[in-house]
């Protein structure tokens, strides 16, 4: 028994060590980025910055804050994220609520229609031509409407709704609630975990998305944040931002941090919910 | 499927009666159907119409004629596909990167979930999980920017560490031989933590009495993992593996596109970036739709095939 428990002890020590190292690997690039964003240009160029700012400066952030183009893209992305996510949730919730009814006629056929699109996706060019023929090119609708309902999120929501006891909705109907009222007053208040989870999935998708923008937007005036970020970070188009003592590298890092902050602020509040919500979906899924 | 049988069975009912009965059911449930309708309309318009629009793969599509006005050319674009050296290069890149991701990327979250599951301290577990999930929420533009900056020849952290060991500086982002490893490693970095969620969820479903019984029987930790934990995870692993196999040609555009530059295109250009470049930017709509259809059909065949094999050999399947 003593030998077993010693092996066990070593395993535990090893396990905690490995997990700590993995976590550090996740954090290190991030910390390096934050340190760089507060560092002077020369310090970065000489490779002095590791995990702590060298020649501390706010110049990089001031350059980002002064950049009107960056804020315009930021605003466009906030708009797309808020409106897009609201539309996503509305359409997905309605459809999921309807399809959560196990005895509904045509239900399995409709679910099959959805499932098929998940394993057989249409090529991108015909999708592009469709959006074009609908007159949505160079409009922000092109970033919201073609991704209105995700099959995956729909299935998670259906299985969540199916776990809500029938008694509650039955009681509401006996009291004279119609379906929309039942959804609004009974089901939605019980669905906070799944709503936050799915809402977060959609919102992160909008916030981080740039493929759709690259396909459907030609007018640089409408570019959302990620496209702007790509110009600054990857294509090194820092000339538009570069107007002071700060360095291109430092500005890139500061831009990345500013673009990430909103996601990082919301993340802790919904994390508790989304783990729970995703589990409900995946276990049943 | 079973619904179709119902309708057939109802075919014995006289037509008029069946008609009224069905419409009264519909009338009674019109609210429910009105909830489903907008979403269903979305799937039809934005998923099935483009599928029908894929007919341009069999045409010489011209934007002026549209689908109706463009001449049909049969399988011309598909046979073209297989005569282009560039297509084979891109197909090979896609397959190789996908294979690497399958070998290294697929087991990573399983191992990590097993390790996390052994953590007794709730606080440690919570903090680790929070940290591990973070990269998933960063965009590929940001992760790509971080990768490029970490691997920069003079200022990047990686080259500075290598320099401390006396290694010459390496131009990672310009060297085709490094590109695939960079893609795979950055992919694991971004998604490994997030990937553990689904396995951790499955792990919570295991009856703890099984472990107690195994311990009484003298099974060590490793024995328990192989005899209890892994078999319990098997259905989840198989379902995810099947889905992964179906997406072998579907690496995701954003990650590769952010990291790709002309110097490494020879090892990094994949079907998705190829379609974007040649089709959307180059205007070769019909040809790249053929490429896209090829991709979708291969994916479908793989998923059906893998599913059949899995169903027969392990009893696990998607449907």
mmCIF file of N, CA and C in Angstrom, chain B residues 164-289:
data_model
loop_
_atom_site.group_PDB
_atom_site.id
_atom_site.type_symbol
_atom_site.label_atom_id
_atom_site.label_comp_id
_atom_site.label_asym_id
_atom_site.label_seq_id
_atom_site.Cartn_x
_atom_site.Cartn_y
_atom_site.Cartn_z
ATOM 1 N N UNK B 164 20.333 31.984 -26.991
ATOM 2 C CA UNK B 164 20.954 31.715 -25.689
ATOM 3 C C UNK B 164 21.623 30.342 -25.678
ATOM 4 N N UNK B 165 21.114 29.437 -26.513
ATOM 5 C CA UNK B 165 21.734 28.118 -26.619
ATOM 6 C C UNK B 165 22.740 28.079 -27.772
ATOM 7 N N UNK B 166 23.038 29.245 -28.343
ATOM 8 C CA UNK B 166 24.056 29.322 -29.374
ATOM 9 C C UNK B 166 23.591 28.924 -30.764
ATOM 10 N N UNK B 167 22.267 28.863 -30.984
ATOM 11 C CA UNK B 167 21.771 28.519 -32.323
ATOM 12 C C UNK B 167 21.717 29.767 -33.193
ATOM 13 N N UNK B 168 21.995 29.593 -34.473
ATOM 14 C CA UNK B 168 21.836 30.689 -35.431
ATOM 15 C C UNK B 168 20.367 31.100 -35.486
ATOM 16 N N UNK B 169 20.108 32.354 -35.799
ATOM 17 C CA UNK B 169 18.705 32.755 -35.876
ATOM 18 C C UNK B 169 18.031 32.146 -37.096
ATOM 19 N N UNK B 170 16.765 31.789 -36.889
ATOM 20 C CA UNK B 170 16.021 31.087 -37.935
ATOM 21 C C UNK B 170 14.901 31.989 -38.441
ATOM 22 N N UNK B 171 14.764 32.081 -39.772
ATOM 23 C CA UNK B 171 13.670 32.868 -40.362
ATOM 24 C C UNK B 171 12.459 31.950 -40.525
ATOM 25 N N UNK B 172 11.782 31.716 -39.384
ATOM 26 C CA UNK B 172 10.714 30.724 -39.366
ATOM 27 C C UNK B 172 9.649 30.977 -40.433
ATOM 28 N N UNK B 173 9.198 32.228 -40.515
ATOM 29 C CA UNK B 173 8.032 32.512 -41.361
ATOM 30 C C UNK B 173 8.373 32.521 -42.856
ATOM 31 N N UNK B 174 9.657 32.399 -43.183
ATOM 32 C CA UNK B 174 10.020 32.432 -44.602
ATOM 33 C C UNK B 174 10.486 31.082 -45.092
ATOM 34 N N UNK B 175 10.436 30.104 -44.223
ATOM 35 C CA UNK B 175 11.014 28.797 -44.522
ATOM 36 C C UNK B 175 9.879 27.797 -44.746
ATOM 37 N N UNK B 176 9.682 27.322 -45.986
ATOM 38 C CA UNK B 176 8.546 26.432 -46.240
ATOM 39 C C UNK B 176 8.536 25.197 -45.343
ATOM 40 N N UNK B 177 9.727 24.732 -44.947
ATOM 41 C CA UNK B 177 9.761 23.488 -44.173
ATOM 42 C C UNK B 177 9.195 23.665 -42.765
ATOM 43 N N UNK B 178 9.105 24.902 -42.293
ATOM 44 C CA UNK B 178 8.574 25.117 -40.950
ATOM 45 C C UNK B 178 7.070 25.375 -40.949
ATOM 46 N N UNK B 179 6.534 25.724 -42.116
ATOM 47 C CA UNK B 179 5.173 26.261 -42.134
ATOM 48 C C UNK B 179 4.146 25.315 -41.517
ATOM 49 N N UNK B 180 4.218 24.034 -41.921
ATOM 50 C CA UNK B 180 3.194 23.094 -41.443
ATOM 51 C C UNK B 180 3.280 22.900 -39.936
ATOM 52 N N UNK B 181 4.510 22.837 -39.413
ATOM 53 C CA UNK B 181 4.655 22.683 -37.959
ATOM 54 C C UNK B 181 4.079 23.896 -37.249
ATOM 55 N N UNK B 182 4.328 25.080 -37.807
ATOM 56 C CA UNK B 182 3.812 26.301 -37.181
ATOM 57 C C UNK B 182 2.286 26.261 -37.159
ATOM 58 N N UNK B 183 1.699 25.812 -38.264
ATOM 59 C CA UNK B 183 0.236 25.732 -38.331
ATOM 60 C C UNK B 183 -0.292 24.760 -37.273
ATOM 61 N N UNK B 184 0.335 23.596 -37.194
ATOM 62 C CA UNK B 184 -0.161 22.578 -36.267
ATOM 63 C C UNK B 184 0.018 23.030 -34.818
ATOM 64 N N UNK B 185 1.205 23.546 -34.499
ATOM 65 C CA UNK B 185 1.468 23.952 -33.114
ATOM 66 C C UNK B 185 0.571 25.124 -32.719
ATOM 67 N N UNK B 186 0.434 26.116 -33.594
ATOM 68 C CA UNK B 186 -0.413 27.247 -33.225
ATOM 69 C C UNK B 186 -1.876 26.821 -33.120
ATOM 70 N N UNK B 187 -2.266 25.834 -33.943
ATOM 71 C CA UNK B 187 -3.631 25.318 -33.851
ATOM 72 C C UNK B 187 -3.875 24.632 -32.512
ATOM 73 N N UNK B 188 -2.887 23.837 -32.081
ATOM 74 C CA UNK B 188 -3.029 23.172 -30.784
ATOM 75 C C UNK B 188 -3.046 24.213 -29.676
ATOM 76 N N UNK B 189 -2.141 25.179 -29.763
ATOM 77 C CA UNK B 189 -2.075 26.220 -28.732
ATOM 78 C C UNK B 189 -3.436 26.891 -28.570
ATOM 79 N N UNK B 190 -4.068 27.196 -29.697
ATOM 80 C CA UNK B 190 -5.316 27.952 -29.627
ATOM 81 C C UNK B 190 -6.485 27.098 -29.126
ATOM 82 N N UNK B 191 -6.544 25.843 -29.551
ATOM 83 C CA UNK B 191 -7.781 25.089 -29.321
ATOM 84 C C UNK B 191 -7.699 23.950 -28.307
ATOM 85 N N UNK B 192 -6.497 23.613 -27.829
ATOM 86 C CA UNK B 192 -6.403 22.410 -27.002
ATOM 87 C C UNK B 192 -7.239 22.534 -25.721
ATOM 88 N N UNK B 193 -7.174 23.686 -25.087
ATOM 89 C CA UNK B 193 -7.903 23.858 -23.836
ATOM 90 C C UNK B 193 -9.396 23.772 -24.057
ATOM 91 N N UNK B 194 -9.851 24.452 -25.089
ATOM 92 C CA UNK B 194 -11.277 24.444 -25.407
ATOM 93 C C UNK B 194 -11.749 23.035 -25.725
ATOM 94 N N UNK B 195 -10.869 22.274 -26.409
ATOM 95 C CA UNK B 195 -11.213 20.904 -26.794
ATOM 96 C C UNK B 195 -11.449 19.992 -25.595
ATOM 97 N N UNK B 196 -10.891 20.364 -24.424
ATOM 98 C CA UNK B 196 -11.056 19.487 -23.259
ATOM 99 C C UNK B 196 -12.477 19.532 -22.702
ATOM 100 N N UNK B 197 -13.221 20.609 -22.979
ATOM 101 C CA UNK B 197 -14.534 20.784 -22.353
ATOM 102 C C UNK B 197 -15.423 19.567 -22.564
ATOM 103 N N UNK B 198 -15.486 19.135 -23.809
ATOM 104 C CA UNK B 198 -16.419 18.065 -24.144
ATOM 105 C C UNK B 198 -16.005 16.747 -23.487
ATOM 106 N N UNK B 199 -14.673 16.519 -23.385
ATOM 107 C CA UNK B 199 -14.205 15.294 -22.728
ATOM 108 C C UNK B 199 -14.435 15.379 -21.219
ATOM 109 N N UNK B 200 -14.192 16.560 -20.652
ATOM 110 C CA UNK B 200 -14.425 16.721 -19.211
ATOM 111 C C UNK B 200 -15.896 16.479 -18.888
ATOM 112 N N UNK B 201 -16.761 16.941 -19.788
ATOM 113 C CA UNK B 201 -18.191 16.717 -19.584
ATOM 114 C C UNK B 201 -18.493 15.223 -19.583
ATOM 115 N N UNK B 202 -17.868 14.504 -20.525
ATOM 116 C CA UNK B 202 -18.102 13.062 -20.588
ATOM 117 C C UNK B 202 -17.537 12.371 -19.350
ATOM 118 N N UNK B 203 -16.404 12.890 -18.845
ATOM 119 C CA UNK B 203 -15.773 12.269 -17.671
ATOM 120 C C UNK B 203 -16.633 12.394 -16.421
ATOM 121 N N UNK B 204 -17.363 13.500 -16.307
ATOM 122 C CA UNK B 204 -18.200 13.663 -15.121
ATOM 123 C C UNK B 204 -19.315 12.629 -15.078
ATOM 124 N N UNK B 205 -19.585 12.001 -16.231
ATOM 125 C CA UNK B 205 -20.667 11.031 -16.275
ATOM 126 C C UNK B 205 -20.263 9.638 -15.813
ATOM 127 N N UNK B 206 -18.958 9.453 -15.523
ATOM 128 C CA UNK B 206 -18.510 8.110 -15.127
ATOM 129 C C UNK B 206 -18.847 7.855 -13.661
ATOM 130 N N UNK B 207 -19.409 6.706 -13.400
ATOM 131 C CA UNK B 207 -19.780 6.332 -12.037
ATOM 132 C C UNK B 207 -18.527 6.126 -11.176
ATOM 133 N N UNK B 208 -18.353 6.900 -10.085
ATOM 134 C CA UNK B 208 -17.139 6.781 -9.267
ATOM 135 C C UNK B 208 -16.994 5.415 -8.613
ATOM 136 N N UNK B 209 -18.100 4.698 -8.467
ATOM 137 C CA UNK B 209 -18.014 3.364 -7.850
ATOM 138 C C UNK B 209 -17.135 2.421 -8.659
ATOM 139 N N UNK B 210 -17.095 2.662 -9.986
ATOM 140 C CA UNK B 210 -16.254 1.819 -10.835
ATOM 141 C C UNK B 210 -14.797 1.916 -10.400
ATOM 142 N N UNK B 211 -14.370 3.161 -10.091
ATOM 143 C CA UNK B 211 -12.979 3.357 -9.677
ATOM 144 C C UNK B 211 -12.732 2.709 -8.322
ATOM 145 N N UNK B 212 -13.697 2.868 -7.419
ATOM 146 C CA UNK B 212 -13.540 2.276 -6.091
ATOM 147 C C UNK B 212 -13.408 0.761 -6.201
ATOM 148 N N UNK B 213 -14.264 0.164 -7.037
ATOM 149 C CA UNK B 213 -14.215 -1.283 -7.215
ATOM 150 C C UNK B 213 -12.875 -1.703 -7.795
ATOM 151 N N UNK B 214 -12.387 -0.925 -8.777
ATOM 152 C CA UNK B 214 -11.110 -1.254 -9.408
ATOM 153 C C UNK B 214 -9.984 -1.168 -8.394
ATOM 154 N N UNK B 215 -10.054 -0.164 -7.536
ATOM 155 C CA UNK B 215 -9.019 0.017 -6.529
ATOM 156 C C UNK B 215 -8.987 -1.169 -5.559
ATOM 157 N N UNK B 216 -10.177 -1.594 -5.163
ATOM 158 C CA UNK B 216 -10.274 -2.759 -4.280
ATOM 159 C C UNK B 216 -9.648 -3.974 -4.954
ATOM 160 N N UNK B 217 -9.856 -4.099 -6.263
ATOM 161 C CA UNK B 217 -9.279 -5.212 -7.010
ATOM 162 C C UNK B 217 -7.792 -5.031 -7.263
ATOM 163 N N UNK B 218 -7.229 -3.920 -6.801
ATOM 164 C CA UNK B 218 -5.790 -3.716 -6.908
ATOM 165 C C UNK B 218 -5.326 -3.093 -8.211
ATOM 166 N N UNK B 219 -6.246 -2.444 -8.941
ATOM 167 C CA UNK B 219 -5.850 -1.813 -10.193
ATOM 168 C C UNK B 219 -5.157 -0.484 -9.903
ATOM 169 N N UNK B 220 -4.017 -0.254 -10.558
ATOM 170 C CA UNK B 220 -3.302 1.012 -10.408
ATOM 171 C C UNK B 220 -3.978 2.093 -11.215
ATOM 172 N N UNK B 221 -3.434 3.315 -11.081
ATOM 173 C CA UNK B 221 -4.029 4.459 -11.778
ATOM 174 C C UNK B 221 -4.065 4.243 -13.294
ATOM 175 N N UNK B 222 -2.942 3.750 -13.824
ATOM 176 C CA UNK B 222 -2.835 3.581 -15.269
ATOM 177 C C UNK B 222 -3.834 2.536 -15.763
ATOM 178 N N UNK B 223 -3.907 1.448 -14.986
ATOM 179 C CA UNK B 223 -4.852 0.373 -15.287
ATOM 180 C C UNK B 223 -6.283 0.940 -15.331
ATOM 181 N N UNK B 224 -6.594 1.811 -14.358
ATOM 182 C CA UNK B 224 -7.939 2.389 -14.300
ATOM 183 C C UNK B 224 -8.224 3.256 -15.528
ATOM 184 N N UNK B 225 -7.188 4.003 -15.942
ATOM 185 C CA UNK B 225 -7.379 4.857 -17.119
ATOM 186 C C UNK B 225 -7.730 4.004 -18.334
ATOM 187 N N UNK B 226 -6.976 2.904 -18.505
ATOM 188 C CA UNK B 226 -7.193 2.102 -19.708
ATOM 189 C C UNK B 226 -8.437 1.229 -19.625
ATOM 190 N N UNK B 227 -8.809 0.827 -18.386
ATOM 191 C CA UNK B 227 -9.945 -0.087 -18.283
ATOM 192 C C UNK B 227 -11.277 0.603 -18.012
ATOM 193 N N UNK B 228 -11.228 1.793 -17.438
ATOM 194 C CA UNK B 228 -12.491 2.471 -17.117
ATOM 195 C C UNK B 228 -12.640 3.778 -17.887
ATOM 196 N N UNK B 229 -11.646 4.669 -17.729
ATOM 197 C CA UNK B 229 -11.806 6.018 -18.278
ATOM 198 C C UNK B 229 -11.892 6.017 -19.795
ATOM 199 N N UNK B 230 -10.904 5.412 -20.443
ATOM 200 C CA UNK B 230 -10.897 5.452 -21.908
ATOM 201 C C UNK B 230 -12.112 4.757 -22.524
ATOM 202 N N UNK B 231 -12.486 3.557 -22.044
ATOM 203 C CA UNK B 231 -13.708 2.964 -22.610
ATOM 204 C C UNK B 231 -14.930 3.871 -22.444
ATOM 205 N N UNK B 232 -14.988 4.576 -21.286
ATOM 206 C CA UNK B 232 -16.140 5.459 -21.071
ATOM 207 C C UNK B 232 -16.102 6.657 -22.027
ATOM 208 N N UNK B 233 -14.881 7.085 -22.385
ATOM 209 C CA UNK B 233 -14.768 8.236 -23.296
ATOM 210 C C UNK B 233 -14.946 7.830 -24.758
ATOM 211 N N UNK B 234 -14.856 6.528 -25.021
ATOM 212 C CA UNK B 234 -14.806 6.053 -26.408
ATOM 213 C C UNK B 234 -15.914 6.615 -27.307
ATOM 214 N N UNK B 235 -17.172 6.603 -26.878
ATOM 215 C CA UNK B 235 -18.208 7.130 -27.776
ATOM 216 C C UNK B 235 -17.936 8.591 -28.164
ATOM 217 N N UNK B 236 -17.556 9.411 -27.165
ATOM 218 C CA UNK B 236 -17.255 10.812 -27.453
ATOM 219 C C UNK B 236 -16.081 10.920 -28.416
ATOM 220 N N UNK B 237 -15.016 10.150 -28.135
ATOM 221 C CA UNK B 237 -13.831 10.202 -28.988
ATOM 222 C C UNK B 237 -14.197 9.820 -30.415
ATOM 223 N N UNK B 238 -14.969 8.755 -30.563
ATOM 224 C CA UNK B 238 -15.310 8.295 -31.912
ATOM 225 C C UNK B 238 -16.133 9.326 -32.671
ATOM 226 N N UNK B 239 -17.121 9.912 -31.997
ATOM 227 C CA UNK B 239 -17.964 10.899 -32.684
ATOM 228 C C UNK B 239 -17.109 12.074 -33.161
ATOM 229 N N UNK B 240 -16.227 12.564 -32.283
ATOM 230 C CA UNK B 240 -15.392 13.696 -32.671
ATOM 231 C C UNK B 240 -14.406 13.310 -33.775
ATOM 232 N N UNK B 241 -13.897 12.084 -33.684
ATOM 233 C CA UNK B 241 -12.957 11.622 -34.713
ATOM 234 C C UNK B 241 -13.647 11.530 -36.074
ATOM 235 N N UNK B 242 -14.877 11.022 -36.063
ATOM 236 C CA UNK B 242 -15.625 10.902 -37.323
ATOM 237 C C UNK B 242 -15.849 12.278 -37.934
ATOM 238 N N UNK B 243 -16.253 13.234 -37.095
ATOM 239 C CA UNK B 243 -16.494 14.585 -37.607
ATOM 240 C C UNK B 243 -15.200 15.153 -38.174
ATOM 241 N N UNK B 244 -14.106 14.889 -37.474
ATOM 242 C CA UNK B 244 -12.795 15.387 -37.893
ATOM 243 C C UNK B 244 -12.421 14.801 -39.258
ATOM 244 N N UNK B 245 -12.678 13.505 -39.405
ATOM 245 C CA UNK B 245 -12.343 12.854 -40.667
ATOM 246 C C UNK B 245 -13.156 13.452 -41.813
ATOM 247 N N UNK B 246 -14.404 13.772 -41.534
ATOM 248 C CA UNK B 246 -15.234 14.391 -42.561
ATOM 249 C C UNK B 246 -14.721 15.756 -42.984
ATOM 250 N N UNK B 247 -13.904 16.364 -42.133
ATOM 251 C CA UNK B 247 -13.407 17.700 -42.447
ATOM 252 C C UNK B 247 -11.924 17.698 -42.811
ATOM 253 N N UNK B 248 -11.466 16.567 -43.325
ATOM 254 C CA UNK B 248 -10.041 16.436 -43.643
ATOM 255 C C UNK B 248 -9.588 17.483 -44.666
ATOM 256 N N UNK B 249 -10.457 17.825 -45.613
ATOM 257 C CA UNK B 249 -10.063 18.806 -46.628
ATOM 258 C C UNK B 249 -10.466 20.221 -46.227
ATOM 259 N N UNK B 250 -10.984 20.359 -45.027
ATOM 260 C CA UNK B 250 -11.586 21.598 -44.562
ATOM 261 C C UNK B 250 -10.766 22.161 -43.402
ATOM 262 N N UNK B 251 -9.616 22.696 -43.689
ATOM 263 C CA UNK B 251 -8.723 23.084 -42.591
ATOM 264 C C UNK B 251 -9.136 24.385 -41.931
ATOM 265 N N UNK B 252 -9.954 25.142 -42.602
ATOM 266 C CA UNK B 252 -10.253 26.463 -42.063
ATOM 267 C C UNK B 252 -9.371 27.482 -42.749
ATOM 268 N N UNK B 253 -9.993 28.464 -43.298
ATOM 269 C CA UNK B 253 -9.325 29.445 -44.127
ATOM 270 C C UNK B 253 -8.490 30.415 -43.306
ATOM 271 N N UNK B 254 -9.077 30.874 -42.196
ATOM 272 C CA UNK B 254 -8.511 32.036 -41.518
ATOM 273 C C UNK B 254 -7.098 31.791 -40.997
ATOM 274 N N UNK B 255 -6.906 30.663 -40.316
ATOM 275 C CA UNK B 255 -5.601 30.392 -39.734
ATOM 276 C C UNK B 255 -4.503 30.399 -40.793
ATOM 277 N N UNK B 256 -4.716 29.622 -41.852
ATOM 278 C CA UNK B 256 -3.682 29.497 -42.877
ATOM 279 C C UNK B 256 -3.473 30.833 -43.576
ATOM 280 N N UNK B 257 -4.573 31.513 -43.870
ATOM 281 C CA UNK B 257 -4.465 32.753 -44.636
ATOM 282 C C UNK B 257 -3.662 33.802 -43.887
ATOM 283 N N UNK B 258 -3.839 33.845 -42.574
ATOM 284 C CA UNK B 258 -3.111 34.837 -41.778
ATOM 285 C C UNK B 258 -1.612 34.547 -41.791
ATOM 286 N N UNK B 259 -1.269 33.268 -41.732
ATOM 287 C CA UNK B 259 0.138 32.909 -41.621
ATOM 288 C C UNK B 259 0.840 32.844 -42.978
ATOM 289 N N UNK B 260 0.044 32.657 -44.033
ATOM 290 C CA UNK B 260 0.615 32.405 -45.352
ATOM 291 C C UNK B 260 1.285 33.647 -45.933
ATOM 292 N N UNK B 261 2.424 33.429 -46.571
ATOM 293 C CA UNK B 261 3.019 34.490 -47.397
ATOM 294 C C UNK B 261 3.607 33.823 -48.636
ATOM 295 N N UNK B 262 3.891 34.586 -49.693
ATOM 296 C CA UNK B 262 4.305 33.966 -50.958
ATOM 297 C C UNK B 262 5.504 33.030 -50.820
ATOM 298 N N UNK B 263 6.380 33.301 -49.844
ATOM 299 C CA UNK B 263 7.578 32.468 -49.713
ATOM 300 C C UNK B 263 7.263 31.040 -49.275
ATOM 301 N N UNK B 264 6.178 30.870 -48.522
ATOM 302 C CA UNK B 264 5.884 29.531 -47.994
ATOM 303 C C UNK B 264 4.667 28.910 -48.678
ATOM 304 N N UNK B 265 4.221 29.534 -49.746
ATOM 305 C CA UNK B 265 3.015 29.038 -50.401
ATOM 306 C C UNK B 265 3.194 27.603 -50.881
ATOM 307 N N UNK B 266 4.420 27.249 -51.260
ATOM 308 C CA UNK B 266 4.678 25.913 -51.802
ATOM 309 C C UNK B 266 4.306 24.827 -50.785
ATOM 310 N N UNK B 267 4.436 25.102 -49.500
ATOM 311 C CA UNK B 267 4.070 24.074 -48.522
ATOM 312 C C UNK B 267 2.810 24.431 -47.748
ATOM 313 N N UNK B 268 2.319 25.656 -47.937
ATOM 314 C CA UNK B 268 1.217 26.082 -47.092
ATOM 315 C C UNK B 268 -0.094 26.412 -47.788
ATOM 316 N N UNK B 269 -0.082 26.495 -49.105
ATOM 317 C CA UNK B 269 -1.317 26.838 -49.812
ATOM 318 C C UNK B 269 -2.268 25.651 -49.723
ATOM 319 N N UNK B 270 -3.482 25.878 -49.185
ATOM 320 C CA UNK B 270 -4.444 24.790 -49.058
ATOM 321 C C UNK B 270 -5.655 25.066 -49.947
ATOM 322 N N UNK B 271 -6.578 24.103 -50.015
ATOM 323 C CA UNK B 271 -7.727 24.257 -50.909
ATOM 324 C C UNK B 271 -8.487 25.552 -50.631
ATOM 325 N N UNK B 272 -8.704 25.862 -49.340
ATOM 326 C CA UNK B 272 -9.497 27.051 -49.002
ATOM 327 C C UNK B 272 -8.831 28.344 -49.468
ATOM 328 N N UNK B 273 -7.523 28.448 -49.249
ATOM 329 C CA UNK B 273 -6.837 29.680 -49.671
ATOM 330 C C UNK B 273 -6.737 29.728 -51.193
ATOM 331 N N UNK B 274 -6.575 28.550 -51.800
ATOM 332 C CA UNK B 274 -6.510 28.439 -53.257
ATOM 333 C C UNK B 274 -7.837 28.909 -53.878
ATOM 334 N N UNK B 275 -8.946 28.438 -53.308
ATOM 335 C CA UNK B 275 -10.259 28.833 -53.822
ATOM 336 C C UNK B 275 -10.441 30.344 -53.690
ATOM 337 N N UNK B 276 -10.032 30.883 -52.557
ATOM 338 C CA UNK B 276 -10.177 32.321 -52.355
ATOM 339 C C UNK B 276 -9.354 33.093 -53.383
ATOM 340 N N UNK B 277 -8.120 32.679 -53.557
ATOM 341 C CA UNK B 277 -7.199 33.424 -54.421
ATOM 342 C C UNK B 277 -7.598 33.297 -55.895
ATOM 343 N N UNK B 278 -7.762 32.043 -56.339
ATOM 344 C CA UNK B 278 -8.027 31.814 -57.762
ATOM 345 C C UNK B 278 -9.479 32.131 -58.107
ATOM 346 N N UNK B 279 -10.389 31.748 -57.216
ATOM 347 C CA UNK B 279 -11.805 31.914 -57.512
ATOM 348 C C UNK B 279 -12.306 33.319 -57.281
ATOM 349 N N UNK B 280 -12.204 33.745 -56.037
ATOM 350 C CA UNK B 280 -12.822 35.013 -55.678
ATOM 351 C C UNK B 280 -12.016 36.199 -56.216
ATOM 352 N N UNK B 281 -10.694 36.150 -56.006
ATOM 353 C CA UNK B 281 -9.880 37.267 -56.481
ATOM 354 C C UNK B 281 -9.593 37.134 -57.974
ATOM 355 N N UNK B 282 -9.409 35.885 -58.449
ATOM 356 C CA UNK B 282 -9.071 35.681 -59.853
ATOM 357 C C UNK B 282 -10.285 35.562 -60.760
ATOM 358 N N UNK B 283 -11.467 35.445 -60.182
ATOM 359 C CA UNK B 283 -12.689 35.423 -60.975
ATOM 360 C C UNK B 283 -12.957 34.118 -61.704
ATOM 361 N N UNK B 284 -12.226 33.044 -61.380
ATOM 362 C CA UNK B 284 -12.499 31.756 -62.040
ATOM 363 C C UNK B 284 -13.589 31.020 -61.277
ATOM 364 N N UNK B 285 -14.824 31.514 -61.403
ATOM 365 C CA UNK B 285 -15.927 31.019 -60.586
ATOM 366 C C UNK B 285 -16.226 29.543 -60.815
ATOM 367 N N UNK B 286 -16.334 29.146 -62.073
ATOM 368 C CA UNK B 286 -16.743 27.762 -62.353
ATOM 369 C C UNK B 286 -15.688 26.777 -61.876
ATOM 370 N N UNK B 287 -14.434 27.063 -62.217
ATOM 371 C CA UNK B 287 -13.356 26.134 -61.863
ATOM 372 C C UNK B 287 -13.282 25.944 -60.344
ATOM 373 N N UNK B 288 -13.306 27.052 -59.589
ATOM 374 C CA UNK B 288 -13.149 26.898 -58.134
ATOM 375 C C UNK B 288 -14.414 26.349 -57.471
ATOM 376 N N UNK B 289 -15.558 26.514 -58.120
ATOM 377 C CA UNK B 289 -16.739 25.838 -57.585
ATOM 378 C C UNK B 289 -16.574 24.335 -57.737
#
